[in-house]
Short mmCIF file of C-alpha atoms and ligand atoms in Angstrom, two decimals:
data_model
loop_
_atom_site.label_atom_id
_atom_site.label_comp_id
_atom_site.label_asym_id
_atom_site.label_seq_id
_atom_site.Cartn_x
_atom_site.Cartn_y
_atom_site.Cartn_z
CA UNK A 1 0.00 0.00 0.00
CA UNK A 2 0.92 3.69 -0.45
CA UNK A 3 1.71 5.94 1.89
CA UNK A 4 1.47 9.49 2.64
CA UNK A 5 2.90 11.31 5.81
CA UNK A 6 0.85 14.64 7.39
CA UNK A 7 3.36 16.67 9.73
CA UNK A 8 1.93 19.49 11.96
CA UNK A 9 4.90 22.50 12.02
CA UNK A 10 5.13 23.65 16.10
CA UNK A 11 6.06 20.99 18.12
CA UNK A 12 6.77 18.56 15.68
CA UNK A 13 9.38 19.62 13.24
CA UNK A 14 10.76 22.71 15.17
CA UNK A 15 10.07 24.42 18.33
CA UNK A 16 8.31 27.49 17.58
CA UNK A 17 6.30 27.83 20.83
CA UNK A 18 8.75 29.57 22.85
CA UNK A 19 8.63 31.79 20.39
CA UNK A 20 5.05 32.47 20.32
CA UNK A 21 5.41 32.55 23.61
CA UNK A 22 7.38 35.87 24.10
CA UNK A 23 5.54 37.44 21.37
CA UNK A 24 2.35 36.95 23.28
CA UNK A 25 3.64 38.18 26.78
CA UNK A 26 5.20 41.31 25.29
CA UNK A 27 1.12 41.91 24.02
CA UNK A 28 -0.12 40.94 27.15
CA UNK A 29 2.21 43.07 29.28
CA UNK A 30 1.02 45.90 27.33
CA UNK A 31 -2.94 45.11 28.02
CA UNK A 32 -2.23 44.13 31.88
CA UNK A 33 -2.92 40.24 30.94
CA UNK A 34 -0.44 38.08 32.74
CA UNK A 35 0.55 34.73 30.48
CA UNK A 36 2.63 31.56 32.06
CA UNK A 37 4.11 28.74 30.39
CA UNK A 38 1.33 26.67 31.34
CA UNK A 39 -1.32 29.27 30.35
CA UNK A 40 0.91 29.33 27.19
CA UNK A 41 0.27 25.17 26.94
CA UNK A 42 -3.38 25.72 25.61
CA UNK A 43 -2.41 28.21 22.60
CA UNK A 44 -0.57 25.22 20.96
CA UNK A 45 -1.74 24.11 17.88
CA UNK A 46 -4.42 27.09 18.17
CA UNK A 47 -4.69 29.49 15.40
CA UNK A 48 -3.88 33.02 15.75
CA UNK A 49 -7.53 34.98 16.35
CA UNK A 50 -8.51 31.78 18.57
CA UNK A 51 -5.32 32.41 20.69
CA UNK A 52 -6.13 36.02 20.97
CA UNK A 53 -9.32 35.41 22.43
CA UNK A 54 -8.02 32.72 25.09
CA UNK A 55 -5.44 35.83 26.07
CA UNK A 56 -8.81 38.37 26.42
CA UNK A 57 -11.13 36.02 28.07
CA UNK A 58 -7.81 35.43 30.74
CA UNK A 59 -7.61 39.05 31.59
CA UNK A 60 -11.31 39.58 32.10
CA UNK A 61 -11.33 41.73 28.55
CA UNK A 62 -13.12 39.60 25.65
CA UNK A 63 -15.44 42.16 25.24
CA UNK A 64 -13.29 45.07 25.71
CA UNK A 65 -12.35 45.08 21.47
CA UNK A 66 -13.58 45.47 18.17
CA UNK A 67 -13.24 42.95 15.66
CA UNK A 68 -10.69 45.54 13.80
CA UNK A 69 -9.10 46.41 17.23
CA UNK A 70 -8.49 42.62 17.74
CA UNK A 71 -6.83 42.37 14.03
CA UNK A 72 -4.83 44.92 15.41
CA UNK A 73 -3.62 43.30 18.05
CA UNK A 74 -3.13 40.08 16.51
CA UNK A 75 -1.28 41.99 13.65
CA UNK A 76 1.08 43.74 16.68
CA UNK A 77 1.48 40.09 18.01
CA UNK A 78 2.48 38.57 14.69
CA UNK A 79 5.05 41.35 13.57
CA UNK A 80 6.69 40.68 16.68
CA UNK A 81 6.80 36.81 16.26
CA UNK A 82 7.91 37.41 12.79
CA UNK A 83 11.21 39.84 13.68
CA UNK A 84 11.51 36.33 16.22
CA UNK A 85 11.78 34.05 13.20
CA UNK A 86 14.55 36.19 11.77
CA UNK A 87 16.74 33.60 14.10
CA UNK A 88 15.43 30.47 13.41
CA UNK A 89 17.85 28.08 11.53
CA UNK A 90 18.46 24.18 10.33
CA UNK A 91 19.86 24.10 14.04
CA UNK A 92 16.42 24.51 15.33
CA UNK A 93 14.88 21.51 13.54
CA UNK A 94 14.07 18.55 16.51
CA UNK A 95 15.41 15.61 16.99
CA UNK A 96 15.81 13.17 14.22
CA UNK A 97 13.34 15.39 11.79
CA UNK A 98 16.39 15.45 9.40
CA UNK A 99 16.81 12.31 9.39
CA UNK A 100 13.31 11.41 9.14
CA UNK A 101 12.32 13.55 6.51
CA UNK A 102 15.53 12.31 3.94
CA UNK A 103 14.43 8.66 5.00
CA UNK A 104 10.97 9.49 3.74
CA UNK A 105 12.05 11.39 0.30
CA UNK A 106 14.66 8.63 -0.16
CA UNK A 107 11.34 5.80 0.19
CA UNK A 108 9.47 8.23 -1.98
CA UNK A 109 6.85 8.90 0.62
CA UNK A 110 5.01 12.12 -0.62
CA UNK A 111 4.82 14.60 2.55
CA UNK A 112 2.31 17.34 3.35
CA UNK A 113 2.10 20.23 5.93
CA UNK A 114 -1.08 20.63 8.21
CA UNK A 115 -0.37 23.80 10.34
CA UNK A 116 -2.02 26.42 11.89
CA UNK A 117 0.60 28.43 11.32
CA UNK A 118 -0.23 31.18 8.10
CA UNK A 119 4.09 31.90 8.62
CA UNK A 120 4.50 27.93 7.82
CA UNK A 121 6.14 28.69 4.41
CA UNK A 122 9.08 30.97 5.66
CA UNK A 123 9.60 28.61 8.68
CA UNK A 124 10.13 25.78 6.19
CA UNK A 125 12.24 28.17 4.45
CA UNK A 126 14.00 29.06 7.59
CA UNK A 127 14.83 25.21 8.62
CA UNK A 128 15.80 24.69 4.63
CA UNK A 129 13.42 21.38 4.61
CA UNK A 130 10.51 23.18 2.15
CA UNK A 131 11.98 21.56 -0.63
CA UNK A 132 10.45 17.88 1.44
CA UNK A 133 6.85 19.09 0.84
CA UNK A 134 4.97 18.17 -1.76
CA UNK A 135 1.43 20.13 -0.09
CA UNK A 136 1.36 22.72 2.78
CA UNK A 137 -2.21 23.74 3.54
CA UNK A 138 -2.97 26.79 3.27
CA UNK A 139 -4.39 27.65 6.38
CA UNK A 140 -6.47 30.46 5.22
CA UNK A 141 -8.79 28.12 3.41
CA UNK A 142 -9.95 26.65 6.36
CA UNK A 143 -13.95 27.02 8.01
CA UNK A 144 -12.75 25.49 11.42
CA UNK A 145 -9.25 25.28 13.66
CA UNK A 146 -7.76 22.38 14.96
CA UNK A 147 -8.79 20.02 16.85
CA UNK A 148 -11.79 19.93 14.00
CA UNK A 149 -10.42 17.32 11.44
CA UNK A 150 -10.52 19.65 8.24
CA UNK A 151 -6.92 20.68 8.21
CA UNK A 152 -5.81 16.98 7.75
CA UNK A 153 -8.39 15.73 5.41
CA UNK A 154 -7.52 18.98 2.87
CA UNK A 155 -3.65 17.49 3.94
CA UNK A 156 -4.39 14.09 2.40
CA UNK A 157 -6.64 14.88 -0.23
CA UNK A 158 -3.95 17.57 -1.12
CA UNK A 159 -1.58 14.17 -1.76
CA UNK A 160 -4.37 11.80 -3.51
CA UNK A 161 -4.36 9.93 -0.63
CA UNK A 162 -7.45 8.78 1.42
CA UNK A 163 -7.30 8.46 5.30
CA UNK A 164 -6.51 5.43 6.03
CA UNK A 165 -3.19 5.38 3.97
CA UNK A 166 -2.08 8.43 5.72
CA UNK A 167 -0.20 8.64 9.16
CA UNK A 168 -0.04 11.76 10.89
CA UNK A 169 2.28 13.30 13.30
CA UNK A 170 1.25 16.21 15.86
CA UNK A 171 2.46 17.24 19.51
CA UNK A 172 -0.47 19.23 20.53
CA UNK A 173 -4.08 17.27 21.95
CA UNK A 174 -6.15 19.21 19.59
CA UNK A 175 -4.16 17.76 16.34
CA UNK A 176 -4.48 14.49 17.75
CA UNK A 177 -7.72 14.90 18.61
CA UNK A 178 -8.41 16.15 14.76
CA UNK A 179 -6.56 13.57 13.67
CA UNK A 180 -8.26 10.73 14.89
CA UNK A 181 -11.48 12.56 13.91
CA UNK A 182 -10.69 12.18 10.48
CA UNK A 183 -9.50 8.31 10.69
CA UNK A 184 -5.97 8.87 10.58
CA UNK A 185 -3.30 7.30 11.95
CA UNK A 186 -1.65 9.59 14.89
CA UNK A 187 1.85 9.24 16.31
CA UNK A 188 2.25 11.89 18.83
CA UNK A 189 5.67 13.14 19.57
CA UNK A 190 5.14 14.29 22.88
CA UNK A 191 8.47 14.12 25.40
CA UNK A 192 6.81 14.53 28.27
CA UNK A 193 4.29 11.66 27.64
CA UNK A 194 1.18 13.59 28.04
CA UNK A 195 -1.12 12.43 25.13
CA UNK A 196 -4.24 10.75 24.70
CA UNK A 197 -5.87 8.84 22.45
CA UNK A 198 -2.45 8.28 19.86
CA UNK A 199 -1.63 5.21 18.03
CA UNK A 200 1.92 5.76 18.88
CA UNK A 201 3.63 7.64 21.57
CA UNK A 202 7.36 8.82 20.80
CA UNK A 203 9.21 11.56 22.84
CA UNK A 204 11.08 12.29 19.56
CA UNK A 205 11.53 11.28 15.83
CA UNK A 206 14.72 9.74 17.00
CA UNK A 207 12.25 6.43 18.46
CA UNK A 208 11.15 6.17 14.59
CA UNK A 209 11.88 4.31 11.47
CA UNK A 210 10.26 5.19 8.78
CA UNK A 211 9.85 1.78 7.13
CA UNK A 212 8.59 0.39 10.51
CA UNK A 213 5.86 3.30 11.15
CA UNK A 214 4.61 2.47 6.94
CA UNK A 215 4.45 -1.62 8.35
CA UNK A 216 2.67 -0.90 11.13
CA UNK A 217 0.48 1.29 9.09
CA UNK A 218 -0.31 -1.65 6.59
CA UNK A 219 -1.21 -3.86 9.92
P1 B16 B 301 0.50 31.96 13.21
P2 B16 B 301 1.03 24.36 14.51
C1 B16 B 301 0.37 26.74 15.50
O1 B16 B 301 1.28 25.94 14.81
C2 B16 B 301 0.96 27.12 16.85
O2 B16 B 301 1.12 25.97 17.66
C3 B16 B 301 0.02 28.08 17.55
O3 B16 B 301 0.56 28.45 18.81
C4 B16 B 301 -0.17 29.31 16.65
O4 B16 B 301 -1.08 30.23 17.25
C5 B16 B 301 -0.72 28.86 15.30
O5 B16 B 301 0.19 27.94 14.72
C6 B16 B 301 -0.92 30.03 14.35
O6 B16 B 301 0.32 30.58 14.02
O7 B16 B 301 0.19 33.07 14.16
O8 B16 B 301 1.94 31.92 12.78
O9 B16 B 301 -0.45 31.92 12.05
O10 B16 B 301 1.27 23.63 15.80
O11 B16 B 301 -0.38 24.18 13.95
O12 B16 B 301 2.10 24.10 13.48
MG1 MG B 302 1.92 21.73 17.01
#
């Protein structure tokens, strides 16, 4: 059998969250909104409007805004992140996704991108690992966020590939949870062995082989 492979971006082949992160506290500082770490936990995977609103409804304020004054914001938040990216290398890929992804172009295993993230292309850029894509979706075009499965069925249609000969790979709960709403198979790479509902559990892509994860997949 065929198959494809469905990669979410943060989390899974680089570490953008801390990122995110910083650009997000700098924003709340300004509007009095204290964010954590672990407040920081449920914007993963979470586009960029939905994150705004988590931030809002934190500090007491989602009706405080506009719509246009929210763009704004979310505009402020993003130009920040973006000046972030400026530093973001090949050195920043994770664990074994090098590896990984040559393993998969060398077994001709076509390779799409399902993230959140509307800066996906210039991270891919960034990392110098676009050229392993044959699909990114464009995130734009979607009705509904993760963890609703529409992201990865446009990710495997994108390929000509139906669910079931698709695996997917995602660190957050609501990509899994999307995931397995759309009948794929979900490895979660998840090092601190927090996630439900997976087919496979790996801290990194270092635990993987890509000809045993296709085997399995033909099970
Ligand atoms: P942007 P993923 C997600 O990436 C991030 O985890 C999430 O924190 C972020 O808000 C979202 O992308 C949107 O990113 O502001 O760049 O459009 O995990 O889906 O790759
Ligand atoms: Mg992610």
């Amino acid at each position: 059998m065929m198959t494809g492979f469905i990669f979410d971006l943060d989390g899974v082949l680089t570490d953008t969250a801390q990122l995110h992160f910083e650009a997000w506290q700098a924003l709340g500082e300004k509007l009095g909104i204290s964010i954590d770490q672990t407040f920081n936990e449920q914007l993963k995977g979470i586009s960029r409007m939905d994150s705004l609103e988590k931030i809002l409804k934190r500090g007491g304020q989602a009706s405080d805004f506009t719509s246009e004054e929210k763009e704004q914001l979310a505009a402020e938040k993003n130009a920040h992140y973006v000046r972030l990216l400026e530093q973001l290398s090949p050195a920043d890929l994770l664990p074994g996704v090098q590896d990984f992804l040559k393993a998969a172009s060398a077994e001709k295993i076509p390779c799409s991108l399902a993230s959140a993230s509307k800066n996906a292309p210039i991270i891919l850029e960034k990392l110098a690992i676009a050229h392993f894509f044959d699909a990114v979706v464009d995130p734009t075009t979607l009705t509904k966020g993760k963890p609703d499965p529409e992201i990865f069925l446009k990710a495997a249609e994108a390929l000509g590939f139906e669910v079931h000969e698709v695996i997917g790979f995602e660190d957050a709960q609501a990509g899994i949870d999307g995931l397995k709403a759309a009948g794929i198979f979900a490895v979660g790479i998840d090092p601190r062995d927090k996630l439900k509902d997976v087919d496979r559990l790996v801290g990194s892509f270092e635990e993987l082989s890509v000809d045993a994860l296709v085997e399995e997949l033909d099970q």
